[in-house]
Coordinates of C-alpha atoms and ligand atoms in Angstrom, one line a residue:
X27 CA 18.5 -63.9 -42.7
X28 CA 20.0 -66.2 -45.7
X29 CA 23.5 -67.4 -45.0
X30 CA 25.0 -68.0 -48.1
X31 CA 28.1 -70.6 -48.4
X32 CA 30.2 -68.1 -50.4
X33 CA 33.5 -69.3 -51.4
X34 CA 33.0 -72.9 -52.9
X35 CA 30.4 -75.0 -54.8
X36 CA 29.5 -74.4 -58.8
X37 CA 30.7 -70.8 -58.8
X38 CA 34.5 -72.3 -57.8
X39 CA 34.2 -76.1 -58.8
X40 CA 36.7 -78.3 -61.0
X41 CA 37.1 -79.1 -63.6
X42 CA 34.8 -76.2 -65.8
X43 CA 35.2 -74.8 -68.8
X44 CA 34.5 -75.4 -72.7
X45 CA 34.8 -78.4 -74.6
X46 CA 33.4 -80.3 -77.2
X47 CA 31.0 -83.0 -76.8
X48 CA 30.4 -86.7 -78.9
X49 CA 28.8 -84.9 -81.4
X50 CA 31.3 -82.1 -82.0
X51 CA 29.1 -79.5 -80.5
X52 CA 30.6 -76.8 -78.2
X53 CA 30.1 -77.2 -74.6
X54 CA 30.3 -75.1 -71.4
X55 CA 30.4 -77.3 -68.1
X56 CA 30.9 -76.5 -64.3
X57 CA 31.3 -78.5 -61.3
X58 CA 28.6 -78.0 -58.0
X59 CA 31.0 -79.8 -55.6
X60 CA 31.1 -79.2 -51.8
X61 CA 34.0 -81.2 -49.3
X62 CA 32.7 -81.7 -45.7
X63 CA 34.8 -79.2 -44.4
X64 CA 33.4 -76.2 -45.7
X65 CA 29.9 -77.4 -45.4
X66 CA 30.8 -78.0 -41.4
X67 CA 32.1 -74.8 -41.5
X68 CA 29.2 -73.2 -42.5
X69 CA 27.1 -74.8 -40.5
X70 CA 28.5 -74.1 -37.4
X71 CA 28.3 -70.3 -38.4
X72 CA 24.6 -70.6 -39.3
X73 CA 23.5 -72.6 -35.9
X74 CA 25.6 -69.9 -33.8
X75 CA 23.8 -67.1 -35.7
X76 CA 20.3 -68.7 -35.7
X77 CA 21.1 -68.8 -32.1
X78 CA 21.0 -64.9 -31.6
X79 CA 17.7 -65.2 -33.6
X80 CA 14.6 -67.1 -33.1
X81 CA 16.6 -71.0 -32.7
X82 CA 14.9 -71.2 -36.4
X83 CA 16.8 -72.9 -39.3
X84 CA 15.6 -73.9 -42.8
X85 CA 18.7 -75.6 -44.8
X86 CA 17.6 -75.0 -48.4
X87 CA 19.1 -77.7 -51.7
X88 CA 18.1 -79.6 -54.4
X89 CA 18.7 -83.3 -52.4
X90 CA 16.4 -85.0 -54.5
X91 CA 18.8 -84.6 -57.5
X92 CA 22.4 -83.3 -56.7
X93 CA 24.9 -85.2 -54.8
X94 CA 26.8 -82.0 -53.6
X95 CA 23.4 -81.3 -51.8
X96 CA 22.9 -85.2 -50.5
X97 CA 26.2 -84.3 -48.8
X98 CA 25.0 -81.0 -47.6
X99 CA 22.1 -82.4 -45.7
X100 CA 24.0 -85.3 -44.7
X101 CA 26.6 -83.3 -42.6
X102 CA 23.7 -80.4 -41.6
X103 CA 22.0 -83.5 -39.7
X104 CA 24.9 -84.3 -38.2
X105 CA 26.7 -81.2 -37.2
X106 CA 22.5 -80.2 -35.3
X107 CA 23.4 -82.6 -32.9
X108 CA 25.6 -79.8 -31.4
X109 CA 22.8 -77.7 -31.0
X110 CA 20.3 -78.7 -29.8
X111 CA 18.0 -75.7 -29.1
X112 CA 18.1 -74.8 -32.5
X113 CA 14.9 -76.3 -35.2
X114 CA 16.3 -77.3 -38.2
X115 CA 14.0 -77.8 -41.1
X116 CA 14.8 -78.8 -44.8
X117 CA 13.7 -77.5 -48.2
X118 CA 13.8 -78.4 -51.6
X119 CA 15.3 -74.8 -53.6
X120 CA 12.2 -74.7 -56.0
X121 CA 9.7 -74.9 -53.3
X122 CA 11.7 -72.2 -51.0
X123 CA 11.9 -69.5 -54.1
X124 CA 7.8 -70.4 -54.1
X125 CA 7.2 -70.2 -50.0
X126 CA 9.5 -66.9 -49.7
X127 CA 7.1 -65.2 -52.0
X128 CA 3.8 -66.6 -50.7
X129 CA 4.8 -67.2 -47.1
X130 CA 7.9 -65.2 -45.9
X131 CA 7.5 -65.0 -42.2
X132 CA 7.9 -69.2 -41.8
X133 CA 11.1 -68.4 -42.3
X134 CA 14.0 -67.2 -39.6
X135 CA 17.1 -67.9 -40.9
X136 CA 18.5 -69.7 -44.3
X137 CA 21.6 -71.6 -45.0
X138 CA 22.2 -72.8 -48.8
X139 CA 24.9 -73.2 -51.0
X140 CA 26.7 -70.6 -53.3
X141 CA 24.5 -70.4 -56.2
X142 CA 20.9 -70.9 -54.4
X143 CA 22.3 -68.4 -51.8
X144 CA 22.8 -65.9 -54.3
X145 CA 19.4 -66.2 -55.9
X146 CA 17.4 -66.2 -52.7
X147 CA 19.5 -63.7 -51.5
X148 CA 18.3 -60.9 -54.2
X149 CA 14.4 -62.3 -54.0
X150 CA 14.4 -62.0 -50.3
X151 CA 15.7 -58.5 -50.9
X152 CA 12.6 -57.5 -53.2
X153 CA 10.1 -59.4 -49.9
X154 CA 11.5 -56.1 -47.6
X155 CA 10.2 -53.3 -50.6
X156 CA 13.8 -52.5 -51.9
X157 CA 16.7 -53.4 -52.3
X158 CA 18.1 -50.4 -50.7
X159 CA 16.9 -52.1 -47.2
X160 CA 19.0 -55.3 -47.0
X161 CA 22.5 -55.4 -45.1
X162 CA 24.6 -58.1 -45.8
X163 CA 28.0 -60.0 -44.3
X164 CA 31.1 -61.8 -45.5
X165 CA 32.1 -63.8 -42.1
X166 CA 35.2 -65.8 -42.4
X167 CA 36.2 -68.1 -39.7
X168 CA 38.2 -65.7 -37.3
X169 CA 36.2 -62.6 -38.2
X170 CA 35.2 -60.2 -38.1
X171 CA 33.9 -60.1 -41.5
X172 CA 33.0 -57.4 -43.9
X173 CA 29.4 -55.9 -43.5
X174 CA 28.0 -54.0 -46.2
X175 CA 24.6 -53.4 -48.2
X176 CA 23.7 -56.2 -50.9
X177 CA 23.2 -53.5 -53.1
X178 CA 26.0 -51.9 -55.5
X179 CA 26.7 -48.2 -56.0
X180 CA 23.6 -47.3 -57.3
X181 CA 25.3 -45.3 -60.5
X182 CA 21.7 -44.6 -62.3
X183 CA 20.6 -42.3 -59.5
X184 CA 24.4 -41.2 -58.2
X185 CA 24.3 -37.4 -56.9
X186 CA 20.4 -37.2 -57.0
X187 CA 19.7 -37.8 -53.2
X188 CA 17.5 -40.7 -53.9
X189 CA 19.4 -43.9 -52.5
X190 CA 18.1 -45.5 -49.5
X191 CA 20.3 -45.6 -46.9
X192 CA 19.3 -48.0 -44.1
X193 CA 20.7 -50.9 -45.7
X194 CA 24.1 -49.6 -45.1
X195 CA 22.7 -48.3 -41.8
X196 CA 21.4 -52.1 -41.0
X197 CA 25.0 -53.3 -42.0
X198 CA 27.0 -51.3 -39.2
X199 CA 24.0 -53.2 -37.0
X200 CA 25.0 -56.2 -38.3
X201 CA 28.9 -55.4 -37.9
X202 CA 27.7 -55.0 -34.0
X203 CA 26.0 -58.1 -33.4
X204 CA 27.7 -60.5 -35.5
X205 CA 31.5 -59.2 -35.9
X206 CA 31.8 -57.6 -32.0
X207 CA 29.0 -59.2 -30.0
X208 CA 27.5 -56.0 -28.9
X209 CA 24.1 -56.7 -29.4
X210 CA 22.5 -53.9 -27.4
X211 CA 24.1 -51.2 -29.7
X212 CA 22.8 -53.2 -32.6
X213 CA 19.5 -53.3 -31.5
X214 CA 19.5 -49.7 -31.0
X215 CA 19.8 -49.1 -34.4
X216 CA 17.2 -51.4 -35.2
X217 CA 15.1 -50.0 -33.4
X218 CA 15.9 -47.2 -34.7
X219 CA 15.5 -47.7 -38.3
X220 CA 12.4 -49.2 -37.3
X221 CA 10.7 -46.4 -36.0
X222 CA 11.4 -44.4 -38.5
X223 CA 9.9 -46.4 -40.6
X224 CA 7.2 -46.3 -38.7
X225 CA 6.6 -42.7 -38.4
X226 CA 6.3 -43.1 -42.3
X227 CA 10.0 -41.2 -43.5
X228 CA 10.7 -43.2 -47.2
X229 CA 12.8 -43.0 -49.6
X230 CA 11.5 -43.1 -53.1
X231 CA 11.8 -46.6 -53.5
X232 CA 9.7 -47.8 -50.7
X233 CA 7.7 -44.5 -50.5
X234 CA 3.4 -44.6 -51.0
X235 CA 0.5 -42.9 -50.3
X236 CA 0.6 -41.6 -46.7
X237 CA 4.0 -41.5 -46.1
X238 CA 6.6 -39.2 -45.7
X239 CA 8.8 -38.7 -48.9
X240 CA 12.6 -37.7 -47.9
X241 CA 16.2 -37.9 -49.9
X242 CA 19.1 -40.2 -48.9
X243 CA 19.6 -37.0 -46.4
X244 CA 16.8 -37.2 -45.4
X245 CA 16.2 -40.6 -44.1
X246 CA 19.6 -40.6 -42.3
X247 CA 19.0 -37.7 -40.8
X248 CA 15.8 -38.9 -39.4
X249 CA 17.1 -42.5 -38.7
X250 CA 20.1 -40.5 -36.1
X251 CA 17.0 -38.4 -34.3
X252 CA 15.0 -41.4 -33.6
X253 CA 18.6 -42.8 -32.3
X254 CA 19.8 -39.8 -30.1
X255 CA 16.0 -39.7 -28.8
Ligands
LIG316 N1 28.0 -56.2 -52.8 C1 28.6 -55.5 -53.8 O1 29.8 -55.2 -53.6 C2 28.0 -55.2 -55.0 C3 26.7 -55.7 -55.3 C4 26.1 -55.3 -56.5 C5 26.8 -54.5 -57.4 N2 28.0 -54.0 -57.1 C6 28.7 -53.1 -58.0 O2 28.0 -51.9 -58.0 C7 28.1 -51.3 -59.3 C8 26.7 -51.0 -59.9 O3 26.0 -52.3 -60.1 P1 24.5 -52.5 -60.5 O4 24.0 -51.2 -61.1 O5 24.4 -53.7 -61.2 O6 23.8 -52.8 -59.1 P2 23.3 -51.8 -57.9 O7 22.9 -52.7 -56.8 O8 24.3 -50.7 -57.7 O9 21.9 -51.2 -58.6 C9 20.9 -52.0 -59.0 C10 19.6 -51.1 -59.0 O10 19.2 -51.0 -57.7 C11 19.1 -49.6 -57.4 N3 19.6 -49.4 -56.0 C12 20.8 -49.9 -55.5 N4 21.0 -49.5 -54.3 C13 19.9 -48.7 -54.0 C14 19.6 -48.0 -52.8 N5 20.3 -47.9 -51.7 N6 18.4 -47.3 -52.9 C15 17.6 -47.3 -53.9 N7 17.9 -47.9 -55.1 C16 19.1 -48.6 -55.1 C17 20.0 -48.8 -58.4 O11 19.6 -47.5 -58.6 C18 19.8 -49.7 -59.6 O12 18.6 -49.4 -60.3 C19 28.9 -52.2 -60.1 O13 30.3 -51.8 -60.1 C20 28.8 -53.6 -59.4 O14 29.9 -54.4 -59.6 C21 28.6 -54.4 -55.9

């Protein structure tokens, strides 16, 4: 799971804009800038959620260079004392685009900032097949949040029966264990999703030889059988 700071840092950062520089060359400039407050913030989200996972947390910036990030892991360090039971690790944001590739399964769960977050985000997404597999969440402090796939409406293949649909299936899971605490009904549709998987039902996109090509329909319909059953 990546947990992706979402409302501050470079995308949102003072001042930016266009300018001129010394040599009367036009300029574009932006500001990566973080306040302790919405990195705590974060952070406490991240440890609770790594919680309901495997107590595995890799913090991923650029500390070597940015100050933003020095500030980051600073207030990470400190804010792990609260829990305990939960690993945190640290990683540099070339080396983690390079060990999600080549080693996925070291990771558990991901925090970063804004702009790492929403790289990472979309090359984790290719790690799973598709991009039609990955459910996503926007949690604010009070919640619940908003759960929905990472994925956009699909326009190219609109009408055609093609989309996969278990990444908006995966969000309502999400919207269970994360927004209302009911993890048993989330895991059912895990589980769910899963074995249908499993049994080899695919949408085009992660379809191959041996499998079971179905439609949108298709895999929905499936994914609700395996549910009821
Ligand atoms: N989270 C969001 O709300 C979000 C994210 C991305 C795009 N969008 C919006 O969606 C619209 C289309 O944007 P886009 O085309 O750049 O991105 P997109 O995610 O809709 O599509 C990108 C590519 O992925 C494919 N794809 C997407 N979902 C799929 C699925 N479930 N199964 C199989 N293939 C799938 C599409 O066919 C397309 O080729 C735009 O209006 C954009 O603003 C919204």
């Amino acid at each position: 799971m990546v947990v992706r700071e979402l409302t501050g840092g470079i995308y949102f950062g003072k001042p930016r804009g266009f300018s001129m520089n010394e040599n009367g060359e036009e300029i574009g400039f932006n500001t990566e800038v973080y306040a302790a407050y919405e990195i705590d913030r974060i952070d406490r989200i991240v440890f609770e959620s790594a919680r309901k996972r495997r107590q595995k947390l890799c913090s991923v910036d650029k500390a070597n260079v940015l100050e933003a990030s020095m500030l980051w892991r600073k207030r990470i360090i400190a804010i792990a004392s609260e829990y305990p039971d939960v690993e945190l690790s640290h990683m540099y944001v070339d080396n983690a685009s390079m060990q999600l590739v080549s080693n996925p399964k070291q990771f558990d769960t991901i925090v970063t900032n804004n702009i790492f977050g929403d790289i990472l985000s979309d090359e984790a997404s290719m790690i799973t097949g598709s991009i039609g597999m990955l459910p996503s969440a926007s949690l604010g402090e009070l919640g619940p949040g908003l759960f929905e796939p990472i994925h956009g409406s699909a326009p190219d293949i609109a009408g055609e029966d093609k989309a996969n649909p278990l990444a908006t299936v995966l969000s309502a899971a999400m919207l269970l264990k994360y927004g209302l605490g009911e993890e048993k009904a989330a895991q059912r549709i895990e589980t769910a999703v899963l074995y249908t998987l499993n049994r080899g039902f695919r949408t085009g996109g992660i379809h191959s030889a041996g499998n079971k090509l179905v439609g949108c329909k298709g895999e929905g319909r499936r994914s609700i059988e395996v549910h009821r059953s």
